[in-house]
Tab-separated table of N, CA and C in Angstrom:
chain	number	residue	atom	x	y	z
E	1	VAL	N	-326.662	146.969	-102.525
E	1	VAL	CA	-327.792	146.198	-102.038
E	1	VAL	C	-329.027	146.672	-102.796
E	2	LYS	N	-329.784	145.734	-103.333
E	2	LYS	CA	-331.024	146.068	-104.029
E	2	LYS	C	-332.197	145.837	-103.083
E	3	ILE	N	-333.119	146.814	-103.055
E	3	ILE	CA	-334.277	146.737	-102.165
E	3	ILE	C	-335.539	146.868	-102.998
E	4	LEU	N	-336.484	145.958	-102.755
E	4	LEU	CA	-337.784	146.005	-103.411
E	4	LEU	C	-338.727	146.800	-102.518
E	5	ASN	N	-339.239	147.925	-103.012
E	5	ASN	CA	-340.153	148.770	-102.245
E	5	ASN	C	-341.577	148.240	-102.317
E	6	PHE	N	-342.442	148.823	-101.460
E	6	PHE	CA	-343.846	148.406	-101.394
E	6	PHE	C	-344.555	148.579	-102.723
E	7	ASP	N	-344.128	149.563	-103.525
E	7	ASP	CA	-344.786	149.822	-104.802
E	7	ASP	C	-344.125	149.089	-105.971
E	8	LYS	N	-343.312	148.089	-105.635
E	8	LYS	CA	-342.650	147.199	-106.595
E	8	LYS	C	-341.493	147.862	-107.346
E	9	THR	N	-341.075	149.053	-106.914
E	9	THR	CA	-339.887	149.657	-107.513
E	9	THR	C	-338.651	149.092	-106.819
E	10	ILE	N	-337.544	149.093	-107.526
E	10	ILE	CA	-336.295	148.574	-106.959
E	10	ILE	C	-335.313	149.728	-106.808
E	11	VAL	N	-334.713	149.809	-105.633
E	11	VAL	CA	-333.735	150.846	-105.341
E	11	VAL	C	-332.408	150.173	-105.033
E	12	THR	N	-331.331	150.729	-105.562
E	12	THR	CA	-330.002	150.217	-105.254
E	12	THR	C	-329.328	151.177	-104.279
E	13	ILE	N	-328.880	150.659	-103.150
E	13	ILE	CA	-328.213	151.462	-102.122
E	13	ILE	C	-326.805	150.910	-101.939
E	14	PRO	N	-325.817	151.791	-101.973
E	14	PRO	CA	-324.443	151.322	-101.743
E	14	PRO	C	-324.327	150.700	-100.339
E	15	THR	N	-323.639	149.596	-100.241
E	15	THR	CA	-323.472	148.896	-98.967
E	15	THR	C	-322.906	149.825	-97.904
E	16	TYR	N	-321.987	150.661	-98.298
E	16	TYR	CA	-321.370	151.591	-97.350
E	16	TYR	C	-322.427	152.462	-96.672
E	17	SER	N	-323.436	152.912	-97.407
E	17	SER	CA	-324.481	153.773	-96.848
E	17	SER	C	-325.277	153.062	-95.765
E	18	LEU	N	-325.524	151.769	-95.935
E	18	LEU	CA	-326.262	151.016	-94.930
E	18	LEU	C	-325.481	150.928	-93.616
E	19	VAL	N	-324.179	150.822	-93.730
E	19	VAL	CA	-323.329	150.687	-92.547
E	19	VAL	C	-323.057	152.038	-91.901
E	20	SER	N	-322.777	153.046	-92.705
E	20	SER	CA	-322.368	154.338	-92.160
E	20	SER	C	-323.539	155.220	-91.729
E	21	GLU	N	-324.658	155.141	-92.399
E	21	GLU	CA	-325.765	156.047	-92.123
E	21	GLU	C	-326.917	155.395	-91.372
E	22	GLY	N	-327.041	154.108	-91.427
E	22	GLY	CA	-328.148	153.428	-90.772
E	22	GLY	C	-329.434	153.534	-91.576
E	23	PHE	N	-330.450	152.845	-91.120
E	23	PHE	CA	-331.734	152.858	-91.803
E	23	PHE	C	-332.820	152.468	-90.820
E	24	ILE	N	-334.051	152.736	-91.205
E	24	ILE	CA	-335.202	152.377	-90.382
E	24	ILE	C	-335.981	151.299	-91.106
E	25	ASN	N	-336.232	150.211	-90.411
E	25	ASN	CA	-336.990	149.115	-90.984
E	25	ASN	C	-338.478	149.384	-90.762
E	26	GLN	N	-339.226	149.546	-91.835
E	26	GLN	CA	-340.656	149.835	-91.760
E	26	GLN	C	-341.508	148.565	-91.837
E	27	GLN	N	-340.877	147.400	-91.743
E	27	GLN	CA	-341.592	146.144	-91.913
E	27	GLN	C	-342.743	145.991	-90.915
E	28	GLU	N	-342.533	146.457	-89.680
E	28	GLU	CA	-343.580	146.333	-88.662
E	28	GLU	C	-344.857	147.044	-89.104
E	29	ILE	N	-344.713	148.233	-89.674
E	29	ILE	CA	-345.881	148.965	-90.150
E	29	ILE	C	-346.507	148.256	-91.339
E	30	LEU	N	-345.692	147.762	-92.257
E	30	LEU	CA	-346.238	147.043	-93.414
E	30	LEU	C	-347.003	145.807	-92.974
E	31	ASN	N	-346.484	145.085	-91.994
E	31	ASN	CA	-347.157	143.886	-91.494
E	31	ASN	C	-348.429	144.214	-90.724
E	32	SER	N	-348.516	145.404	-90.194
E	32	SER	CA	-349.653	145.778	-89.353
E	32	SER	C	-350.930	146.004	-90.158
E	33	GLY	N	-350.789	146.290	-91.440
E	33	GLY	CA	-351.968	146.630	-92.236
E	33	GLY	C	-352.288	148.115	-92.160
E	34	LEU	N	-351.440	148.883	-91.481
E	34	LEU	CA	-351.624	150.327	-91.353
E	34	LEU	C	-350.601	151.046	-92.224
E	35	ARG	N	-350.889	152.305	-92.489
E	35	ARG	CA	-349.935	153.098	-93.244
E	35	ARG	C	-350.020	154.550	-92.794
E	36	ARG	N	-348.883	155.192	-92.638
E	36	ARG	CA	-348.836	156.554	-92.125
E	36	ARG	C	-349.339	157.552	-93.152
E	37	ILE	N	-350.111	158.515	-92.665
E	37	ILE	CA	-350.548	159.652	-93.464
E	37	ILE	C	-349.934	160.889	-92.813
E	38	LYS	N	-349.199	161.638	-93.585
E	38	LYS	CA	-348.620	162.892	-93.103
E	38	LYS	C	-348.751	163.901	-94.226
E	39	ARG	N	-349.722	164.787	-94.087
E	39	ARG	CA	-349.985	165.783	-95.120
E	39	ARG	C	-350.143	167.147	-94.466
E	40	SER	N	-349.808	168.174	-95.217
E	40	SER	CA	-350.000	169.519	-94.697
E	40	SER	C	-350.645	170.393	-95.753
E	41	VAL	N	-351.339	171.413	-95.276
E	41	VAL	CA	-351.949	172.420	-96.134
E	41	VAL	C	-351.495	173.779	-95.620
E	42	ARG	N	-351.558	174.778	-96.476
E	42	ARG	CA	-351.180	176.140	-96.103
E	42	ARG	C	-352.430	176.998	-95.995
E	43	ILE	N	-352.530	177.689	-94.884
E	43	ILE	CA	-353.698	178.519	-94.600
E	43	ILE	C	-353.316	179.985	-94.747
E	44	GLU	N	-354.166	180.733	-95.416
E	44	GLU	CA	-353.955	182.170	-95.567
E	44	GLU	C	-353.983	182.815	-94.177
E	45	ALA	N	-352.868	183.411	-93.784
E	45	ALA	CA	-352.735	183.975	-92.429
E	45	ALA	C	-353.798	185.026	-92.139
E	46	SER	N	-354.190	185.792	-93.138
E	46	SER	CA	-355.183	186.850	-92.920
E	46	SER	C	-356.585	186.299	-92.645
E	47	SER	N	-356.801	185.010	-92.874
E	47	SER	CA	-358.124	184.433	-92.590
E	47	SER	C	-358.234	183.916	-91.152
E	48	ILE	N	-357.150	183.950	-90.393
E	48	ILE	CA	-357.162	183.496	-88.997
E	48	ILE	C	-357.607	184.657	-88.125
E	49	LYS	N	-358.585	184.394	-87.257
E	49	LYS	CA	-359.125	185.486	-86.440
E	49	LYS	C	-359.601	184.979	-85.086
E	50	LEU	N	-359.739	185.924	-84.164
E	50	LEU	CA	-360.314	185.632	-82.856
E	50	LEU	C	-361.822	185.519	-83.016
E	51	ILE	N	-362.429	184.689	-82.200
E	51	ILE	CA	-363.877	184.440	-82.298
E	51	ILE	C	-364.602	185.196	-81.197
E	52	ASN	N	-365.642	185.930	-81.567
E	52	ASN	CA	-366.448	186.622	-80.558
E	52	ASN	C	-367.620	185.738	-80.111
E	53	GLU	N	-368.357	186.191	-79.127
E	53	GLU	CA	-369.456	185.398	-78.546
E	53	GLU	C	-370.520	185.014	-79.586
E	54	THR	N	-370.865	185.931	-80.456
E	54	THR	CA	-371.879	185.658	-81.478
E	54	THR	C	-371.420	184.542	-82.413
E	55	GLU	N	-370.171	184.628	-82.840
E	55	GLU	CA	-369.629	183.615	-83.749
E	55	GLU	C	-369.527	182.250	-83.068
E	56	LEU	N	-369.258	182.251	-81.761
E	56	LEU	CA	-369.165	180.978	-81.034
E	56	LEU	C	-370.466	180.190	-81.153
E	57	GLU	N	-371.580	180.883	-81.106
E	57	GLU	CA	-372.877	180.207	-81.238
E	57	GLU	C	-372.998	179.539	-82.603
E	58	LYS	N	-372.504	180.203	-83.623
E	58	LYS	CA	-372.523	179.634	-84.978
E	58	LYS	C	-371.675	178.355	-85.029
E	59	TYR	N	-370.493	178.424	-84.414
E	59	TYR	CA	-369.587	177.273	-84.446
E	59	TYR	C	-370.097	176.099	-83.611
E	60	LYS	N	-370.926	176.373	-82.618
E	60	LYS	CA	-371.488	175.295	-81.793
E	60	LYS	C	-372.388	174.372	-82.621
E	61	ASN	N	-372.901	174.883	-83.735
E	61	ASN	CA	-373.784	174.081	-84.588
E	61	ASN	C	-373.021	173.123	-85.495
E	62	ILE	N	-371.697	173.233	-85.539
E	62	ILE	CA	-370.888	172.334	-86.357
E	62	ILE	C	-370.606	171.078	-85.549
E	63	LYS	N	-370.731	169.946	-86.210
E	63	LYS	CA	-370.496	168.663	-85.555
E	63	LYS	C	-369.175	168.678	-84.793
E	64	TYR	N	-369.150	168.100	-83.613
E	64	TYR	CA	-367.993	167.972	-82.714
E	64	TYR	C	-367.672	169.244	-81.932
E	65	MET	N	-368.233	170.377	-82.296
E	65	MET	CA	-367.775	171.630	-81.729
E	65	MET	C	-368.485	172.059	-80.443
E	66	LYS	N	-369.751	171.726	-80.297
E	66	LYS	CA	-370.520	172.231	-79.151
E	66	LYS	C	-369.867	171.850	-77.822
E	67	GLU	N	-369.587	170.589	-77.634
E	67	GLU	CA	-368.998	170.120	-76.380
E	67	GLU	C	-367.622	170.762	-76.138
E	68	TYR	N	-366.824	170.848	-77.160
E	68	TYR	CA	-365.485	171.427	-77.028
E	68	TYR	C	-365.556	172.901	-76.638
E	69	ILE	N	-366.400	173.674	-77.316
E	69	ILE	CA	-366.520	175.101	-77.030
E	69	ILE	C	-367.026	175.315	-75.605
E	70	GLU	N	-368.048	174.557	-75.216
E	70	GLU	CA	-368.576	174.703	-73.856
E	70	GLU	C	-367.523	174.343	-72.816
E	71	HIS	N	-366.728	173.336	-73.087
E	71	HIS	CA	-365.639	172.950	-72.180
E	71	HIS	C	-364.610	174.078	-72.065
E	72	LYS	N	-364.239	174.685	-73.177
E	72	LYS	CA	-363.263	175.776	-73.160
E	72	LYS	C	-363.805	176.996	-72.402
E	73	LEU	N	-365.081	177.297	-72.596
E	73	LEU	CA	-365.683	178.424	-71.884
E	73	LEU	C	-365.726	178.154	-70.379
E	74	GLU	N	-366.043	176.914	-69.998
E	74	GLU	CA	-366.018	176.516	-68.586
E	74	GLU	C	-364.623	176.678	-67.996
E	75	GLN	N	-363.629	176.223	-68.737
E	75	GLN	CA	-362.238	176.348	-68.295
E	75	GLN	C	-361.877	177.799	-68.052
E	76	ASN	N	-362.296	178.686	-68.942
E	76	ASN	CA	-362.024	180.115	-68.779
E	76	ASN	C	-362.628	180.641	-67.492
E	77	GLN	N	-363.870	180.223	-67.191
E	77	GLN	CA	-364.542	180.683	-65.974
E	77	GLN	C	-363.868	180.126	-64.725
E	78	GLU	N	-363.524	178.841	-64.737
E	78	GLU	CA	-362.889	178.209	-63.587
E	78	GLU	C	-361.524	178.813	-63.294
E	79	GLN	N	-360.787	179.140	-64.330
E	79	GLN	CA	-359.434	179.665	-64.160
E	79	GLN	C	-359.393	181.185	-64.177
E	80	SER	N	-360.554	181.810	-64.225
E	80	SER	CA	-360.661	183.275	-64.279
E	80	SER	C	-359.743	183.873	-65.349
E	81	THR	N	-359.770	183.237	-66.502
E	81	THR	CA	-358.985	183.745	-67.623
E	81	THR	C	-359.926	184.087	-68.760
E	82	SER	N	-359.400	184.760	-69.726
E	82	SER	CA	-360.218	185.064	-70.900
E	82	SER	C	-359.439	184.693	-72.157
E	83	VAL	N	-359.070	183.429	-72.235
E	83	VAL	CA	-358.385	182.953	-73.423
E	83	VAL	C	-359.400	182.918	-74.553
E	84	GLN	N	-359.130	183.696	-75.568
E	84	GLN	CA	-360.073	183.785	-76.668
E	84	GLN	C	-359.766	182.709	-77.698
E	85	LEU	N	-360.812	182.085	-78.181
E	85	LEU	CA	-360.660	181.036	-79.185
E	85	LEU	C	-360.456	181.658	-80.564
E	86	THR	N	-359.783	180.902	-81.434
E	86	THR	CA	-359.591	181.343	-82.815
E	86	THR	C	-360.281	180.369	-83.747
E	87	ASN	N	-360.580	180.833	-84.945
E	87	ASN	CA	-361.196	179.937	-85.926
E	87	ASN	C	-360.234	178.816	-86.319
E	88	LEU	N	-358.924	179.094	-86.321
E	88	LEU	CA	-357.958	178.043	-86.646
E	88	LEU	C	-357.906	176.991	-85.538
E	89	GLY	N	-357.952	177.419	-84.290
E	89	GLY	CA	-357.962	176.475	-83.171
E	89	GLY	C	-359.189	175.580	-83.215
E	90	LEU	N	-360.337	176.163	-83.531
E	90	LEU	CA	-361.565	175.367	-83.648
E	90	LEU	C	-361.477	174.408	-84.828
E	91	PHE	N	-360.919	174.867	-85.926
E	91	PHE	CA	-360.762	174.019	-87.105
E	91	PHE	C	-359.848	172.836	-86.800
E	92	ARG	N	-358.748	173.098	-86.109
E	92	ARG	CA	-357.830	172.007	-85.728
E	92	ARG	C	-358.548	170.975	-84.865
E	93	LYS	N	-359.308	171.443	-83.892
E	93	LYS	CA	-360.025	170.519	-83.003
E	93	LYS	C	-361.084	169.738	-83.790
E	94	TYR	N	-361.763	170.412	-84.701
E	94	TYR	CA	-362.750	169.740	-85.548
E	94	TYR	C	-362.102	168.619	-86.359
E	95	LEU	N	-360.964	168.938	-87.000
E	95	LEU	CA	-360.280	167.921	-87.805
E	95	LEU	C	-359.819	166.759	-86.942
E	96	GLN	N	-359.321	167.048	-85.747
E	96	GLN	CA	-358.892	165.996	-84.820
E	96	GLN	C	-360.049	165.033	-84.537
E	97	LYS	N	-361.200	165.593	-84.195
E	97	LYS	CA	-362.383	164.757	-83.887
E	97	LYS	C	-362.874	164.014	-85.128
E	98	TYR	N	-362.888	164.689	-86.268
E	98	TYR	CA	-363.321	164.056	-87.512
E	98	TYR	C	-362.435	162.857	-87.835
E	99	ILE	N	-361.133	163.032	-87.717
E	99	ILE	CA	-360.189	161.959	-88.035
E	99	ILE	C	-360.336	160.815	-87.037
E	100	GLU	N	-360.516	161.132	-85.749
E	100	GLU	CA	-360.696	160.088	-84.736
E	100	GLU	C	-361.933	159.239	-85.020
E	101	ASP	N	-362.986	159.868	-85.541
E	101	ASP	CA	-364.240	159.156	-85.820
E	101	ASP	C	-364.283	158.509	-87.197
E	102	ASN	N	-363.314	158.789	-88.040
E	102	ASN	CA	-363.309	158.287	-89.406
E	102	ASN	C	-362.969	156.795	-89.421
E	103	PRO	N	-363.855	155.953	-89.939
E	103	PRO	CA	-363.600	154.505	-89.935
E	103	PRO	C	-362.435	154.078	-90.822
E	104	MET	N	-361.970	154.960	-91.707
E	104	MET	CA	-360.846	154.612	-92.577
E	104	MET	C	-359.496	154.892	-91.904
E	105	ILE	N	-359.545	155.560	-90.750
E	105	ILE	CA	-358.341	155.942	-90.028
E	105	ILE	C	-358.207	155.082	-88.776
E	106	TYR	N	-357.000	154.587	-88.539
E	106	TYR	CA	-356.742	153.803	-87.334
E	106	TYR	C	-356.721	154.751	-86.145
E	107	SER	N	-357.533	154.467	-85.141
E	107	SER	CA	-357.514	155.268	-83.923
E	107	SER	C	-357.736	154.357	-82.727
E	108	PHE	N	-357.267	154.803	-81.582
E	108	PHE	CA	-357.441	154.008	-80.366
E	108	PHE	C	-358.901	153.941	-79.968
E	109	LYS	N	-359.667	154.910	-80.419
E	109	LYS	CA	-361.103	154.902	-80.158
E	109	LYS	C	-361.732	153.651	-80.793
E	110	ASN	N	-361.181	153.269	-81.939
E	110	ASN	CA	-361.673	152.104	-82.671
E	110	ASN	C	-360.594	151.025	-82.735
E	111	ALA	N	-359.869	150.840	-81.646
E	111	ALA	CA	-358.711	149.936	-81.634
E	111	ALA	C	-359.087	148.474	-81.802
E	112	ASN	N	-360.354	148.149	-81.734
E	112	ASN	CA	-360.742	146.755	-81.921
E	112	ASN	C	-360.701	146.340	-83.387
E	113	ARG	N	-360.417	147.301	-84.279
E	113	ARG	CA	-360.259	146.920	-85.686
E	113	ARG	C	-359.118	145.937	-85.808
E	114	LYS	N	-359.289	144.993	-86.679
E	114	LYS	CA	-358.264	143.960	-86.833
E	114	LYS	C	-357.136	144.463	-87.721
E	115	THR	N	-355.922	144.299	-87.241
E	115	THR	CA	-354.750	144.541	-88.065
E	115	THR	C	-354.046	143.203	-88.191
E	116	LYS	N	-353.222	143.078	-89.210
E	116	LYS	CA	-352.525	141.816	-89.447
E	116	LYS	C	-351.565	141.485	-88.316
E	117	ASN	N	-351.029	142.486	-87.658
E	117	ASN	CA	-350.031	142.272	-86.621
E	117	ASN	C	-350.309	143.223	-85.469
E	118	LYS	N	-350.648	142.700	-84.339
E	118	LYS	CA	-350.999	143.518	-83.184
E	118	LYS	C	-349.781	144.077	-82.459
E	119	THR	N	-348.586	143.811	-82.941
E	119	THR	CA	-347.398	144.276	-82.237
E	119	THR	C	-347.054	145.720	-82.551
E	120	LEU	N	-347.759	146.353	-83.489
E	120	LEU	CA	-347.464	147.738	-83.803
E	120	LEU	C	-347.744	148.583	-82.572
E	121	SER	N	-346.745	149.253	-82.102
E	121	SER	CA	-346.908	150.029	-80.879
E	121	SER	C	-347.009	151.515	-81.202
E	122	LEU	N	-348.215	152.006	-81.232
E	122	LEU	CA	-348.464	153.424	-81.420
E	122	LEU	C	-348.937	153.973	-80.087
E	123	HIS	N	-348.293	155.004	-79.613
E	123	HIS	CA	-348.728	155.621	-78.378
E	123	HIS	C	-349.947	156.470	-78.666
E	124	LYS	N	-350.870	156.523	-77.718
E	124	LYS	CA	-352.113	157.239	-77.942
E	124	LYS	C	-351.882	158.662	-78.424
E	125	GLU	N	-350.943	159.363	-77.798
E	125	GLU	CA	-350.714	160.751	-78.181
E	125	GLU	C	-350.025	160.886	-79.536
E	126	GLU	N	-349.514	159.805	-80.075
E	126	GLU	CA	-348.850	159.850	-81.377
E	126	GLU	C	-349.753	159.335	-82.497
E	127	ASN	N	-350.907	158.863	-82.159
E	127	ASN	CA	-351.783	158.215	-83.111
E	127	ASN	C	-352.381	159.180	-84.130
E	128	ILE	N	-352.958	160.272	-83.656
E	128	ILE	CA	-353.578	161.259	-84.533
E	128	ILE	C	-353.166	162.639	-84.042
E	129	ILE	N	-352.542	163.396	-84.921
E	129	ILE	CA	-352.098	164.737	-84.549
E	129	ILE	C	-352.510	165.708	-85.648
E	130	VAL	N	-353.108	166.813	-85.247
E	130	VAL	CA	-353.388	167.922	-86.150
E	130	VAL	C	-352.696	169.114	-85.504
E	131	ARG	N	-351.662	169.634	-86.157
E	131	ARG	CA	-350.859	170.674	-85.521
E	131	ARG	C	-350.501	171.779	-86.497
E	132	ILE	N	-350.119	172.910	-85.909
E	132	ILE	CA	-349.646	174.032	-86.704
E	132	ILE	C	-348.143	173.871	-86.862
E	133	ILE	N	-347.689	173.990	-88.091
E	133	ILE	CA	-346.249	173.931	-88.360
E	133	ILE	C	-345.797	175.310	-88.844
E	134	GLU	N	-344.519	175.466	-88.983
E	134	GLU	CA	-343.950	176.758	-89.342
E	134	GLU	C	-344.604	177.355	-90.585
E	135	GLY	N	-344.902	178.624	-90.477
E	135	GLY	CA	-345.475	179.335	-91.602
E	135	GLY	C	-344.393	179.869	-92.523
E	136	ASN	N	-344.807	180.238	-93.698
E	136	ASN	CA	-343.899	180.870	-94.658
E	136	ASN	C	-344.724	181.800	-95.535
E	137	LYS	N	-344.137	182.291	-96.611
E	137	LYS	CA	-344.851	183.242	-97.471
E	137	LYS	C	-346.117	182.652	-98.078
E	138	GLU	N	-346.217	181.321	-98.111
E	138	GLU	CA	-347.398	180.659	-98.674
E	138	GLU	C	-348.516	180.510	-97.648
E	139	GLY	N	-348.235	180.796	-96.375
E	139	GLY	CA	-349.264	180.738	-95.350
E	139	GLY	C	-348.836	179.961	-94.121
E	140	VAL	N	-349.761	179.823	-93.202
E	140	VAL	CA	-349.540	179.078	-91.968
E	140	VAL	C	-349.730	177.598	-92.271
E	141	GLY	N	-348.811	176.774	-91.830
E	141	GLY	CA	-348.902	175.341	-92.109
E	141	GLY	C	-349.796	174.623	-91.115
E	142	LEU	N	-350.628	173.747	-91.614
E	142	LEU	CA	-351.462	172.880	-90.785
E	142	LEU	C	-351.172	171.453	-91.225
E	143	GLU	N	-350.659	170.647	-90.299
E	143	GLU	CA	-350.236	169.289	-90.638
E	143	GLU	C	-351.142	168.252	-89.977
E	144	ILE	N	-351.450	167.229	-90.752
E	144	ILE	CA	-352.242	166.094	-90.265
E	144	ILE	C	-351.337	164.873	-90.262
E	145	TYR	N	-351.315	164.196	-89.132
E	145	TYR	CA	-350.488	162.993	-88.971
E	145	TYR	C	-351.377	161.915	-88.360
E	146	CYS	N	-351.550	160.818	-89.078
E	146	CYS	CA	-352.373	159.712	-88.588
E	146	CYS	C	-352.009	158.456	-89.371
E	147	PHE	N	-352.743	157.386	-89.161
E	147	PHE	CA	-352.496	156.129	-89.866
E	147	PHE	C	-353.781	155.638	-90.514
E	148	SER	N	-353.688	155.279	-91.787
E	148	SER	CA	-354.846	154.665	-92.445
E	148	SER	C	-354.912	153.220	-91.972
E	149	ASN	N	-356.091	152.658	-91.998
E	149	ASN	CA	-356.209	151.259	-91.576
E	149	ASN	C	-356.070	150.291	-92.743
E	150	LYS	N	-355.583	150.802	-93.856
E	150	LYS	CA	-355.313	149.976	-95.040
E	150	LYS	C	-353.907	150.285	-95.533
E	151	SER	N	-353.169	149.262	-95.903
E	151	SER	CA	-351.820	149.508	-96.420
E	151	SER	C	-351.742	149.309	-97.933
E	152	ASP	N	-352.767	148.747	-98.537
E	152	ASP	CA	-352.791	148.599	-99.988
E	152	ASP	C	-352.721	149.986	-100.626
E	153	TRP	N	-351.842	150.143	-101.606
E	153	TRP	CA	-351.565	151.450	-102.181
E	153	TRP	C	-352.827	152.136	-102.701
E	154	LYS	N	-353.647	151.433	-103.437
E	154	LYS	CA	-354.849	152.027	-104.020
E	154	LYS	C	-355.822	152.476	-102.925
E	155	GLU	N	-356.055	151.626	-101.949
E	155	GLU	CA	-356.948	151.978	-100.842
E	155	GLU	C	-356.379	153.141	-100.030
E	156	TYR	N	-355.079	153.088	-99.804
E	156	TYR	CA	-354.407	154.149	-99.051
E	156	TYR	C	-354.580	155.492	-99.752
E	157	GLU	N	-354.335	155.540	-101.033
E	157	GLU	CA	-354.463	156.793	-101.784
E	157	GLU	C	-355.902	157.307	-101.762
E	158	TYR	N	-356.865	156.397	-101.798
E	158	TYR	CA	-358.272	156.791	-101.705
E	158	TYR	C	-358.549	157.440	-100.346
E	159	ILE	N	-358.027	156.845	-99.289
E	159	ILE	CA	-358.231	157.362	-97.932
E	159	ILE	C	-357.615	158.753	-97.798
E	160	VAL	N	-356.394	158.915	-98.302
E	160	VAL	CA	-355.718	160.217	-98.227
E	160	VAL	C	-356.508	161.264	-99.010
E	161	ALA	N	-356.939	160.922	-100.205
E	161	ALA	CA	-357.701	161.865	-101.027
E	161	ALA	C	-359.000	162.262	-100.339
E	162	THR	N	-359.703	161.290	-99.773
E	162	THR	CA	-360.958	161.568	-99.082
E	162	THR	C	-360.724	162.488	-97.885
E	163	LEU	N	-359.671	162.219	-97.146
E	163	LEU	CA	-359.342	163.037	-95.988
E	163	LEU	C	-359.032	164.478	-96.404
E	164	LEU	N	-358.200	164.644	-97.415
E	164	LEU	CA	-357.847	165.999	-97.859
E	164	LEU	C	-359.043	166.732	-98.472
E	165	GLU	N	-359.896	166.023	-99.185
E	165	GLU	CA	-361.110	166.648	-99.714
E	165	GLU	C	-361.950	167.211	-98.581
E	166	HIS	N	-362.026	166.454	-97.481
E	166	HIS	CA	-362.809	166.927	-96.334
E	166	HIS	C	-362.151	168.151	-95.695
E	167	VAL	N	-360.838	168.142	-95.594
E	167	VAL	CA	-360.120	169.291	-95.035
E	167	VAL	C	-360.436	170.536	-95.863
E	168	TYR	N	-360.290	170.437	-97.173
E	168	TYR	CA	-360.540	171.589	-98.045
E	168	TYR	C	-361.995	172.053	-97.987
E	169	SER	N	-362.915	171.110	-97.998
E	169	SER	CA	-364.327	171.495	-98.040
E	169	SER	C	-364.857	171.991	-96.696
E	170	SER	N	-364.299	171.537	-95.589
E	170	SER	CA	-364.801	171.967	-94.289
E	170	SER	C	-364.159	173.262	-93.796
E	171	ALA	N	-363.064	173.677	-94.382
E	171	ALA	CA	-362.383	174.909	-93.955
E	171	ALA	C	-363.302	176.118	-94.061
E	172	ILE	N	-364.159	176.115	-95.058
E	172	ILE	CA	-365.044	177.260	-95.282
E	172	ILE	C	-366.013	177.465	-94.105
E	173	GLN	N	-366.383	176.375	-93.435
E	173	GLN	CA	-367.277	176.500	-92.275
E	173	GLN	C	-366.642	177.320	-91.159
E	174	PHE	N	-365.318	177.360	-91.133
E	174	PHE	CA	-364.579	178.064	-90.095
E	174	PHE	C	-363.982	179.377	-90.615
E	175	ASP	N	-364.421	179.803	-91.785
E	175	ASP	CA	-363.929	181.017	-92.433
E	175	ASP	C	-362.408	180.968	-92.634
E	176	ILE	N	-361.906	179.780	-92.922
E	176	ILE	CA	-360.482	179.562	-93.170
E	176	ILE	C	-360.276	179.477	-94.677
E	177	GLN	N	-359.266	180.176	-95.179
E	177	GLN	CA	-358.919	180.102	-96.590
E	177	GLN	C	-357.634	179.288	-96.734
E	178	ILE	N	-357.701	178.244	-97.516
E	178	ILE	CA	-356.536	177.399	-97.738
E	178	ILE	C	-355.874	177.818	-99.047
E	179	ASN	N	-354.575	178.027	-98.977
E	179	ASN	CA	-353.807	178.388	-100.177
E	179	ASN	C	-353.492	177.134	-100.970
E	180	CYS	N	-353.705	177.193	-102.247
E	180	CYS	CA	-353.417	176.054	-103.101
E	180	CYS	C	-352.185	176.287	-103.921
């Protein structure tokens, strides 16, 4: 069976493989005008640290962080706990908020954006994820999972590049070192 991919390449798959192994039809996503972004970066483990009270004030000045930090401190007081925040945890939350507010990224916050097909069913909790993945000798993995609101290859690549440029450039605000 010959298959024409989105990038106009042709792949030949043995008929037996389609029957024995199965496949996932991505047509719904292609019709939606959205495209999945799944990228990860490696963070130098030695740059991850606990945040003290003085540093928290510094981080409150970064966009998106003040409300989150104050909420976490309130939670600690209400629950009589002393869960200490880390620079990596703050960075993850920052990226989550940045991606949610990014007009190039599909988010439920901006769900009124028009897509070609409204039948794409993305659950809110699956829409945008910034998570820590397994570490290795190259560092701690940080993965970004979201959907661009453009499926055109050129536009999509621009969105991914812009997003990763922001990840690399904003890490320094959190004293995070990204391994290249």
